[in-house]
Coordinates of C-alpha atoms in Angstrom, one line a residue:
Chain A
M2 CA 11.6 31.6 3.5
I3 CA 8.8 30.4 5.7
A4 CA 6.7 32.3 8.1
L5 CA 3.7 31.5 10.3
H6 CA 1.7 34.5 11.3
G7 CA -0.6 34.2 14.3
V8 CA -1.5 30.6 13.5
T9 CA -4.1 28.7 15.6
F10 CA -4.6 25.0 15.1
G11 CA -6.1 22.2 17.1
F12 CA -7.7 18.8 16.6
T13 CA -11.4 18.6 17.4
G14 CA -12.3 18.0 21.0
V15 CA -8.8 18.8 22.5
T16 CA -7.0 21.9 23.7
P17 CA -5.6 23.7 20.7
L18 CA -2.0 22.7 20.0
V19 CA -1.0 26.3 19.0
T20 CA -2.8 29.6 19.5
D21 CA -1.7 32.8 17.8
F22 CA 1.7 31.3 17.1
S23 CA 4.3 33.0 14.9
F24 CA 7.8 32.4 13.7
A25 CA 9.8 32.9 10.6
A26 CA 12.9 31.5 9.0
A27 CA 14.9 33.7 6.6
P28 CA 16.0 32.5 3.2
G29 CA 18.9 30.1 3.5
E30 CA 18.5 29.8 7.2
V31 CA 18.5 26.5 9.1
L32 CA 15.9 26.8 11.9
A33 CA 15.6 24.0 14.4
L34 CA 12.4 23.5 16.4
V35 CA 13.2 21.6 19.5
G36 CA 10.7 20.2 22.0
P37 CA 9.6 17.2 23.9
S38 CA 7.9 14.3 22.1
G39 CA 4.2 15.0 21.5
C40 CA 4.4 18.8 22.0
G41 CA 3.2 19.6 18.5
K42 CA 6.5 20.2 16.6
S43 CA 5.5 17.9 13.7
T44 CA 2.1 19.6 13.5
L45 CA 3.9 22.9 13.1
L46 CA 5.9 21.3 10.3
R47 CA 2.7 20.1 8.6
L48 CA 1.2 23.5 8.9
A49 CA 4.4 25.0 7.3
A50 CA 4.2 22.4 4.5
G51 CA 0.5 23.2 3.8
L52 CA -0.5 19.6 4.7
L53 CA -2.7 21.1 7.5
A54 CA -4.7 24.3 7.2
P55 CA -4.6 26.7 10.2
Q56 CA -7.9 27.5 11.8
A57 CA -6.7 31.1 12.1
G58 CA -3.7 33.1 11.0
R59 CA -1.7 32.4 7.8
V60 CA 1.3 30.6 6.5
E61 CA 3.7 32.4 4.1
R62 CA 6.0 30.4 1.9
G63 CA 8.5 31.8 -0.5
L64 CA 8.6 30.9 -4.2
G65 CA 10.0 27.6 -5.3
A66 CA 9.5 23.9 -4.4
T67 CA 8.9 22.6 -0.9
A68 CA 10.2 19.2 0.1
M69 CA 9.9 17.2 3.2
V70 CA 11.8 14.4 4.8
F71 CA 9.7 12.3 7.2
Q72 CA 10.6 10.4 10.3
A73 CA 10.5 7.1 8.4
P74 CA 12.1 6.9 4.9
N75 CA 8.7 6.6 3.4
L76 CA 9.9 5.0 0.2
L77 CA 7.6 3.3 -2.3
P78 CA 8.6 -0.4 -2.1
W79 CA 7.7 -1.2 -5.7
R80 CA 10.1 1.5 -7.1
T81 CA 13.9 1.2 -7.2
V82 CA 16.2 3.7 -5.5
A83 CA 16.5 5.8 -8.6
E84 CA 12.7 5.6 -9.3
N85 CA 12.0 6.8 -5.7
V86 CA 14.4 9.7 -6.1
A87 CA 12.8 10.6 -9.5
L88 CA 9.2 10.6 -8.1
P89 CA 9.0 14.4 -7.4
L90 CA 10.2 15.2 -10.9
E91 CA 7.8 12.7 -12.5
L92 CA 4.8 14.1 -10.6
G93 CA 5.9 17.6 -11.5
G94 CA 5.9 16.5 -15.2
H95 CA 9.5 17.1 -15.9
A96 CA 11.6 13.9 -15.7
D97 CA 15.3 14.6 -15.4
P98 CA 17.5 11.5 -15.4
A99 CA 20.7 13.5 -15.0
A100 CA 19.3 15.3 -11.9
V101 CA 18.2 12.0 -10.4
A102 CA 21.7 10.4 -11.1
Q103 CA 23.3 13.4 -9.5
A104 CA 21.1 13.2 -6.4
V105 CA 21.7 9.5 -6.0
A106 CA 25.4 10.1 -6.4
E107 CA 25.4 12.8 -3.8
V108 CA 24.1 10.4 -1.2
G109 CA 26.6 7.8 -2.3
L110 CA 24.1 5.3 -3.5
E111 CA 25.1 4.9 -7.2
A112 CA 25.9 1.3 -6.7
V113 CA 22.4 0.4 -5.5
A114 CA 20.4 2.7 -7.7
D115 CA 18.6 -0.2 -9.3
R116 CA 17.8 -1.9 -6.0
L117 CA 14.3 -2.0 -4.4
P118 CA 13.9 -0.5 -0.9
H119 CA 13.6 -3.9 0.8
A120 CA 17.2 -4.6 -0.1
L121 CA 18.5 -1.4 1.6
S122 CA 19.6 -0.8 5.2
G123 CA 17.8 1.8 7.3
G124 CA 20.6 4.3 6.8
M125 CA 20.6 3.8 3.0
A126 CA 16.8 4.1 2.9
M127 CA 17.0 7.4 4.8
R128 CA 19.7 8.7 2.4
V129 CA 17.3 7.9 -0.5
S130 CA 14.6 9.8 1.2
L131 CA 17.0 12.8 1.6
A132 CA 18.0 12.6 -2.1
R133 CA 14.3 12.5 -3.1
A134 CA 13.7 15.6 -1.1
L135 CA 16.6 17.5 -2.6
V136 CA 16.3 16.4 -6.3
T137 CA 14.0 19.3 -7.0
A138 CA 16.4 21.8 -5.4
P139 CA 13.7 23.0 -3.1
S140 CA 13.7 26.5 -1.7
L141 CA 12.1 25.2 1.5
L142 CA 13.2 21.9 3.1
L143 CA 11.2 20.5 6.0
L144 CA 12.9 17.8 8.1
D145 CA 10.7 15.9 10.6
E146 CA 13.2 14.1 12.9
P147 CA 14.8 12.5 9.9
F148 CA 17.8 11.1 11.8
A149 CA 15.9 9.8 14.8
A150 CA 15.4 6.2 13.6
L151 CA 19.1 5.7 12.5
D152 CA 21.8 3.9 14.5
A153 CA 24.5 6.2 16.0
L154 CA 27.1 5.7 13.3
T155 CA 24.7 6.2 10.4
R156 CA 23.2 9.2 12.1
T157 CA 26.6 10.8 12.3
R158 CA 27.4 10.1 8.7
V159 CA 24.1 11.5 7.4
R160 CA 24.4 14.6 9.5
E161 CA 27.9 15.1 8.1
L162 CA 26.5 14.7 4.6
F163 CA 23.9 17.3 5.5
Q164 CA 26.4 19.8 6.8
A165 CA 28.9 19.2 3.9
R166 CA 26.6 19.2 0.9
W167 CA 23.1 20.4 1.3
R168 CA 23.5 23.3 3.6
A169 CA 25.5 25.0 0.8
R170 CA 22.6 24.8 -1.6
G171 CA 20.9 27.7 0.1
S172 CA 17.5 26.1 0.9
T173 CA 15.6 27.4 3.9
V174 CA 15.5 24.4 6.3
L175 CA 13.1 23.8 9.1
L176 CA 14.4 21.0 11.3
V177 CA 12.1 19.4 13.9
T178 CA 13.9 17.4 16.5
H179 CA 13.8 16.5 20.2
D180 CA 17.6 16.1 20.2
V181 CA 19.2 19.4 21.4
D182 CA 22.7 18.3 20.4
E183 CA 21.4 17.7 16.8
A184 CA 19.7 21.1 16.7
V185 CA 22.9 22.9 17.8
L186 CA 25.0 20.9 15.4
L187 CA 23.0 21.6 12.3
A188 CA 21.0 24.9 12.8
D189 CA 21.7 28.6 12.5
R190 CA 19.0 29.3 15.1
V191 CA 17.1 27.1 17.6
L192 CA 13.6 27.6 19.0
V193 CA 12.9 25.6 22.2
L194 CA 9.2 24.9 22.3
G195 CA 6.9 23.7 25.1
G196 CA 3.6 24.0 26.8
R197 CA 0.1 23.6 25.6
P198 CA -0.8 25.7 23.7
L199 CA 2.7 25.6 22.3
S200 CA 5.0 28.6 22.9
V201 CA 8.6 29.5 22.4
V202 CA 10.4 28.8 25.7
T203 CA 13.7 30.2 24.5
E204 CA 15.4 31.1 21.3
R205 CA 19.1 31.0 20.6
R206 CA 21.2 31.9 17.5
V207 CA 24.0 29.3 17.0
E208 CA 27.1 31.3 16.0
L209 CA 29.6 28.5 15.9
P210 CA 31.9 27.9 13.0
R211 CA 31.2 25.1 10.5
P212 CA 31.7 22.3 10.0
R213 CA 30.7 21.7 13.6
S214 CA 31.6 18.7 15.7
R215 CA 29.3 17.1 18.2
H216 CA 32.2 16.9 20.6
G217 CA 33.2 20.6 20.5
A218 CA 33.2 22.3 24.0
S219 CA 31.2 25.4 22.8
L220 CA 28.6 23.2 21.2
G221 CA 28.3 21.1 24.3
A222 CA 27.9 24.2 26.5
L223 CA 25.1 25.7 24.3
A224 CA 23.4 22.3 24.1
A225 CA 23.4 22.0 27.9
E226 CA 21.9 25.5 28.2
L227 CA 19.1 24.7 25.8
E228 CA 18.6 21.3 27.4
A229 CA 18.1 23.0 30.8
A230 CA 15.5 25.3 29.1
L231 CA 13.7 22.3 27.7
G232 CA 13.4 20.9 31.2
Chain B
M14 CA 10.5 -30.8 -4.7
A15 CA 10.7 -30.3 -0.9
R16 CA 7.8 -27.8 -1.2
F17 CA 5.5 -30.2 -2.9
G18 CA 6.7 -33.4 -1.3
P19 CA 4.4 -33.4 1.8
A20 CA 1.3 -32.5 -0.4
A21 CA 2.1 -35.4 -2.8
V22 CA 2.5 -37.8 0.2
A23 CA -0.9 -36.6 1.6
A24 CA -2.5 -37.1 -1.8
A25 CA -1.1 -40.6 -2.1
L26 CA -2.4 -41.5 1.3
G27 CA -5.8 -40.0 0.5
L28 CA -6.0 -42.1 -2.6
V29 CA -5.2 -45.3 -0.6
V30 CA -7.8 -44.5 2.0
W31 CA -10.4 -43.7 -0.7
A32 CA -9.6 -47.0 -2.6
A33 CA -9.8 -49.0 0.6
L34 CA -13.2 -47.4 1.5
A35 CA -14.6 -47.8 -2.1
S36 CA -13.6 -51.5 -2.1
R37 CA -16.1 -52.1 0.7
L38 CA -19.0 -50.1 -0.8
P39 CA -21.1 -50.5 -3.9
E40 CA -19.7 -48.5 -6.9
A41 CA -23.0 -46.5 -7.2
L42 CA -22.4 -45.2 -3.7
L43 CA -18.6 -44.6 -3.8
P44 CA -16.6 -45.4 -6.9
G45 CA -12.9 -46.0 -6.4
P46 CA -10.1 -43.9 -8.0
A47 CA -9.7 -46.4 -10.8
A48 CA -13.4 -46.3 -11.7
V49 CA -13.4 -42.5 -11.7
A50 CA -10.3 -42.4 -13.9
Q51 CA -11.9 -44.9 -16.3
A52 CA -15.0 -42.7 -16.5
A53 CA -12.9 -39.6 -17.0
W54 CA -11.0 -41.4 -19.8
A55 CA -14.2 -42.7 -21.5
R56 CA -15.8 -39.3 -21.4
G57 CA -12.6 -37.3 -22.0
P58 CA -13.8 -35.1 -24.9
E59 CA -17.1 -34.3 -23.2
L60 CA -15.4 -33.6 -19.9
L61 CA -12.8 -31.3 -21.6
G62 CA -15.6 -29.4 -23.4
A63 CA -17.6 -29.1 -20.1
A64 CA -14.5 -27.9 -18.2
L65 CA -13.9 -25.3 -20.9
M66 CA -17.5 -24.1 -20.7
T67 CA -17.5 -23.9 -16.9
G68 CA -14.0 -22.5 -16.7
G69 CA -14.9 -19.8 -19.3
C70 CA -18.0 -18.8 -17.3
A71 CA -16.0 -18.8 -14.0
L72 CA -13.2 -16.7 -15.5
L73 CA -15.6 -14.2 -17.1
G74 CA -17.5 -13.9 -13.8
L75 CA -14.2 -13.4 -12.0
V76 CA -13.1 -10.6 -14.4
I77 CA -16.5 -8.9 -14.2
S78 CA -16.4 -9.1 -10.4
L79 CA -12.9 -7.6 -10.4
L80 CA -13.9 -4.7 -12.7
L81 CA -17.1 -4.0 -10.7
G82 CA -15.1 -4.2 -7.5
V83 CA -12.6 -1.7 -8.8
L84 CA -15.3 0.7 -9.9
V85 CA -17.2 0.5 -6.6
A86 CA -14.1 0.6 -4.4
V87 CA -12.7 3.7 -6.2
G88 CA -16.2 5.3 -5.8
F89 CA -16.1 4.6 -2.1
L90 CA -12.6 6.1 -1.8
R91 CA -13.6 9.2 -3.8
W92 CA -17.0 9.8 -2.2
R93 CA -17.2 9.0 1.5
A94 CA -21.0 9.5 1.5
L95 CA -21.3 6.8 -1.2
E96 CA -19.3 4.4 1.0
L97 CA -21.5 5.1 4.0
A98 CA -24.6 4.6 1.9
L99 CA -23.7 1.5 0.0
Y100 CA -21.0 -0.5 1.8
P101 CA -23.4 -2.1 4.3
W102 CA -25.6 -3.2 1.4
A103 CA -22.6 -4.7 -0.4
L104 CA -22.3 -6.9 2.7
L105 CA -25.9 -8.1 2.0
I106 CA -24.7 -9.6 -1.3
Q107 CA -22.3 -11.8 0.6
T108 CA -25.1 -13.1 2.8
L109 CA -27.3 -14.1 -0.1
P110 CA -27.4 -17.9 -0.6
V111 CA -26.4 -18.3 -4.2
V112 CA -28.2 -21.7 -4.4
A113 CA -31.5 -19.9 -3.5
V114 CA -30.9 -17.0 -5.8
A115 CA -29.9 -19.0 -8.8
P116 CA -33.4 -20.0 -9.8
L117 CA -34.3 -16.3 -9.9
L118 CA -31.4 -15.7 -12.2
V119 CA -32.9 -18.2 -14.6
V120 CA -36.2 -16.2 -14.4
W121 CA -34.4 -13.0 -15.2
L122 CA -31.7 -14.1 -17.6
G123 CA -33.1 -17.4 -19.1
Y124 CA -31.2 -20.6 -19.4
G125 CA -27.6 -20.7 -20.5
R126 CA -24.2 -19.1 -19.7
P127 CA -25.5 -15.7 -18.3
V128 CA -26.9 -17.5 -15.2
S129 CA -23.6 -19.2 -14.6
V130 CA -21.7 -15.9 -15.0
A131 CA -24.1 -14.0 -12.8
A132 CA -23.9 -16.6 -10.0
T133 CA -20.1 -16.4 -10.2
V134 CA -20.3 -12.6 -9.8
L135 CA -22.6 -13.0 -6.8
V136 CA -20.0 -15.1 -5.0
C137 CA -16.9 -13.3 -6.1
F138 CA -17.8 -9.7 -5.9
F139 CA -17.8 -9.2 -2.2
P140 CA -14.4 -10.8 -1.4
L141 CA -12.9 -8.7 -4.1
L142 CA -14.6 -5.5 -3.1
T143 CA -13.4 -6.1 0.5
A144 CA -9.8 -6.7 -0.7
L145 CA -9.9 -3.6 -2.9
H146 CA -11.6 -1.5 -0.1
V147 CA -8.8 -2.3 2.3
G148 CA -6.1 -2.3 -0.3
L149 CA -6.8 1.2 -1.6
R150 CA -6.3 2.4 2.0
A151 CA -3.1 0.5 2.5
A152 CA -0.7 3.4 1.6
T153 CA 0.6 4.9 4.8
P154 CA -0.6 8.4 5.9
A155 CA 3.0 9.6 5.4
Q156 CA 3.0 8.3 1.8
V157 CA -0.3 10.1 1.1
E158 CA 1.1 13.3 2.7
L159 CA 4.2 13.0 0.4
F160 CA 2.0 12.8 -2.7
S161 CA -0.1 15.7 -1.4
L162 CA 3.0 17.8 -0.8
L163 CA 4.2 16.9 -4.4
G164 CA 0.9 18.4 -5.7
A165 CA -0.6 15.0 -6.8
G166 CA -4.4 15.1 -7.1
F167 CA -6.9 12.2 -6.4
W168 CA -6.3 10.3 -9.6
T169 CA -2.6 10.6 -9.7
T170 CA -2.4 9.5 -6.1
L171 CA -4.8 6.6 -7.0
L172 CA -2.8 5.4 -10.0
R173 CA 0.8 6.0 -8.7
L174 CA 0.4 5.3 -5.0
R175 CA -2.9 3.7 -3.9
A176 CA -3.2 1.2 -6.7
P177 CA 0.3 -0.3 -6.4
A178 CA 0.0 -0.3 -2.6
A179 CA -3.3 -2.2 -2.9
L180 CA -1.8 -5.1 -5.0
P181 CA -0.9 -7.4 -2.1
Q182 CA -4.5 -7.2 -0.7
V183 CA -6.0 -7.5 -4.2
F184 CA -4.1 -10.6 -4.9
A185 CA -5.1 -12.1 -1.5
G186 CA -8.8 -11.4 -2.6
L187 CA -8.2 -12.9 -6.0
R188 CA -6.8 -16.1 -4.5
T189 CA -10.0 -16.5 -2.5
A190 CA -12.1 -15.6 -5.5
A191 CA -10.2 -18.0 -7.7
G192 CA -11.7 -21.0 -5.8
L193 CA -15.1 -19.4 -5.3
C194 CA -15.6 -18.6 -9.0
V195 CA -15.8 -22.2 -10.0
V196 CA -18.3 -22.9 -7.2
G197 CA -20.4 -20.0 -8.4
A198 CA -20.3 -21.2 -12.0
V199 CA -21.2 -24.8 -11.1
V200 CA -24.1 -23.7 -8.9
G201 CA -25.3 -21.5 -11.8
E202 CA -25.1 -24.5 -14.1
F203 CA -27.1 -26.7 -11.7
V204 CA -30.2 -24.5 -12.3
G205 CA -29.3 -22.6 -15.5
S206 CA -27.9 -25.2 -17.8
N207 CA -29.9 -27.5 -20.0
G208 CA -26.8 -29.6 -20.8
V209 CA -26.3 -28.2 -24.3
P210 CA -23.5 -27.5 -24.6
P211 CA -22.4 -29.6 -21.7
S212 CA -20.9 -28.0 -18.6
L213 CA -19.5 -29.5 -15.4
G214 CA -22.6 -28.6 -13.4
S215 CA -24.9 -30.3 -15.9
M216 CA -22.7 -33.3 -16.1
V217 CA -22.7 -33.8 -12.4
L218 CA -26.5 -33.6 -12.2
R219 CA -27.1 -35.8 -15.2
A220 CA -24.7 -38.5 -14.1
A221 CA -26.1 -38.4 -10.5
R222 CA -29.6 -38.9 -11.8
S223 CA -28.6 -42.0 -13.7
A224 CA -26.5 -43.3 -10.7
D225 CA -23.3 -42.9 -12.7
T226 CA -21.4 -41.8 -9.7
A227 CA -18.0 -42.3 -11.3
T228 CA -18.8 -39.7 -13.9
S229 CA -20.1 -37.3 -11.3
F230 CA -16.9 -37.7 -9.4
A231 CA -14.9 -37.1 -12.6
A232 CA -16.8 -33.9 -13.2
I233 CA -16.4 -32.8 -9.6
G234 CA -12.7 -33.6 -9.9
A235 CA -12.5 -31.5 -13.1
A236 CA -14.2 -28.6 -11.2
S237 CA -11.6 -28.8 -8.4
G238 CA -8.8 -29.0 -11.0
L239 CA -10.2 -25.8 -12.5
A240 CA -10.2 -24.0 -9.1
V241 CA -6.6 -25.2 -8.5
L242 CA -5.6 -24.0 -11.9
F243 CA -7.1 -20.5 -11.4
F244 CA -5.5 -20.3 -7.9
G245 CA -2.1 -21.3 -9.4
L246 CA -2.6 -18.7 -12.2
V247 CA -3.3 -16.0 -9.6
R248 CA -0.2 -17.0 -7.6
W249 CA 1.9 -17.0 -10.7
L250 CA 0.7 -13.5 -11.6
E251 CA 1.1 -12.4 -8.0
D252 CA 4.7 -13.6 -7.8
R253 CA 5.6 -11.7 -11.0
A254 CA 3.7 -8.5 -10.1
I255 CA 4.6 -8.0 -6.4
G256 CA 6.7 -11.1 -5.4
V257 CA 10.0 -9.2 -5.1
W258 CA 8.9 -6.0 -3.4
A259 CA 6.3 -7.7 -1.2
G260 CA 9.1 -10.0 0.0
R261 CA 7.7 -13.3 -1.3
S262 CA 10.6 -14.3 -3.7

């Protein structure tokens, strides 16, 4: 689980991004934070990750590992695919080649496990990034617009992979996106954010059956409703 | 072959122009390529010994500069106050004319190799420090965040992220320093070498004093050859260390 309780945060000299802001995601829930670019969604994610410290309030994380997938794949160019995936385990002091091989296989990259990142396509690099986040079986997974830089076809495939495999693992997922369709496709609950300081404009539980299709009529209607709230 | 072809043609043209100019001037003023080659052949063992002496000092100075640079750059990264206090003064080292400082090095260190090594450190330290300073900050903020999220402390992040990410910058600095280190060593020898054992700097001076310009040219050529050798060595190491992932192979 993850919960922010009355969090205030701002960068020096500008209006605070968030003031007395609270939200929580239950264990195993996929919570999407949707808002326009630059509204402070990624800052909320960094507060949740502990990369930024709130100036007031507190952040509560459940037990277990936290993993994050960034907007860019963020791979280390001198390490192979398998070595990049193994990084969290190595830094944690418990190398596990079997877990690495399984994570690489889950994203369908066994054939390129020994390649360096420069030899990968953008979609493949992002899949490596997802595998690296999941190799530790994190209890909290933070996704910072991980599909935004992918081409349409790759984006669809990676989203399907997310729905089919990783949602079943039971991690609590916090997904930051500016794409309402993506939020409705993947999340159990959507918070639409806006304003400065940031506030929740509207909140909707997505009670559509899985696996979901981007082209489903119910999904489209809910997405349109949230899009309208987003303005 | 295609890569080295144009350089070989340019060298051949340069030799022709040099020979043509030398044929119209007295040898004491400008010896031709043949006279220089003859002088190099005649003094081969002495030239080889001098090149080994100068090359050894240059290489030692380069290694000391690199180690010092690593120490200082890591200190700057670890303690911001140290960087603010000392980095401007590091720049001062670069502005020091090594020719003017070299006589002082003799006063402090006496005649011999230490002067040559110290002069090399004076010219190589700053380019290497600058390369290390920039290189250790070359990792992206997202990569640093990733390491932070994974619980890596300063030293783990330094060794597993910042140091490898710094390699392209460090090798760029080393390529610059590879040429400079021979200049530093030779300048040190101009003032700090008494010719025993012979060094390229002392050979150039002694030959020039006796109007043996061909030998001076041979010694200068050997110094250039050393710099090219060091540069090539750095490129060879660079290609093997980072050539593939930095996209140079």
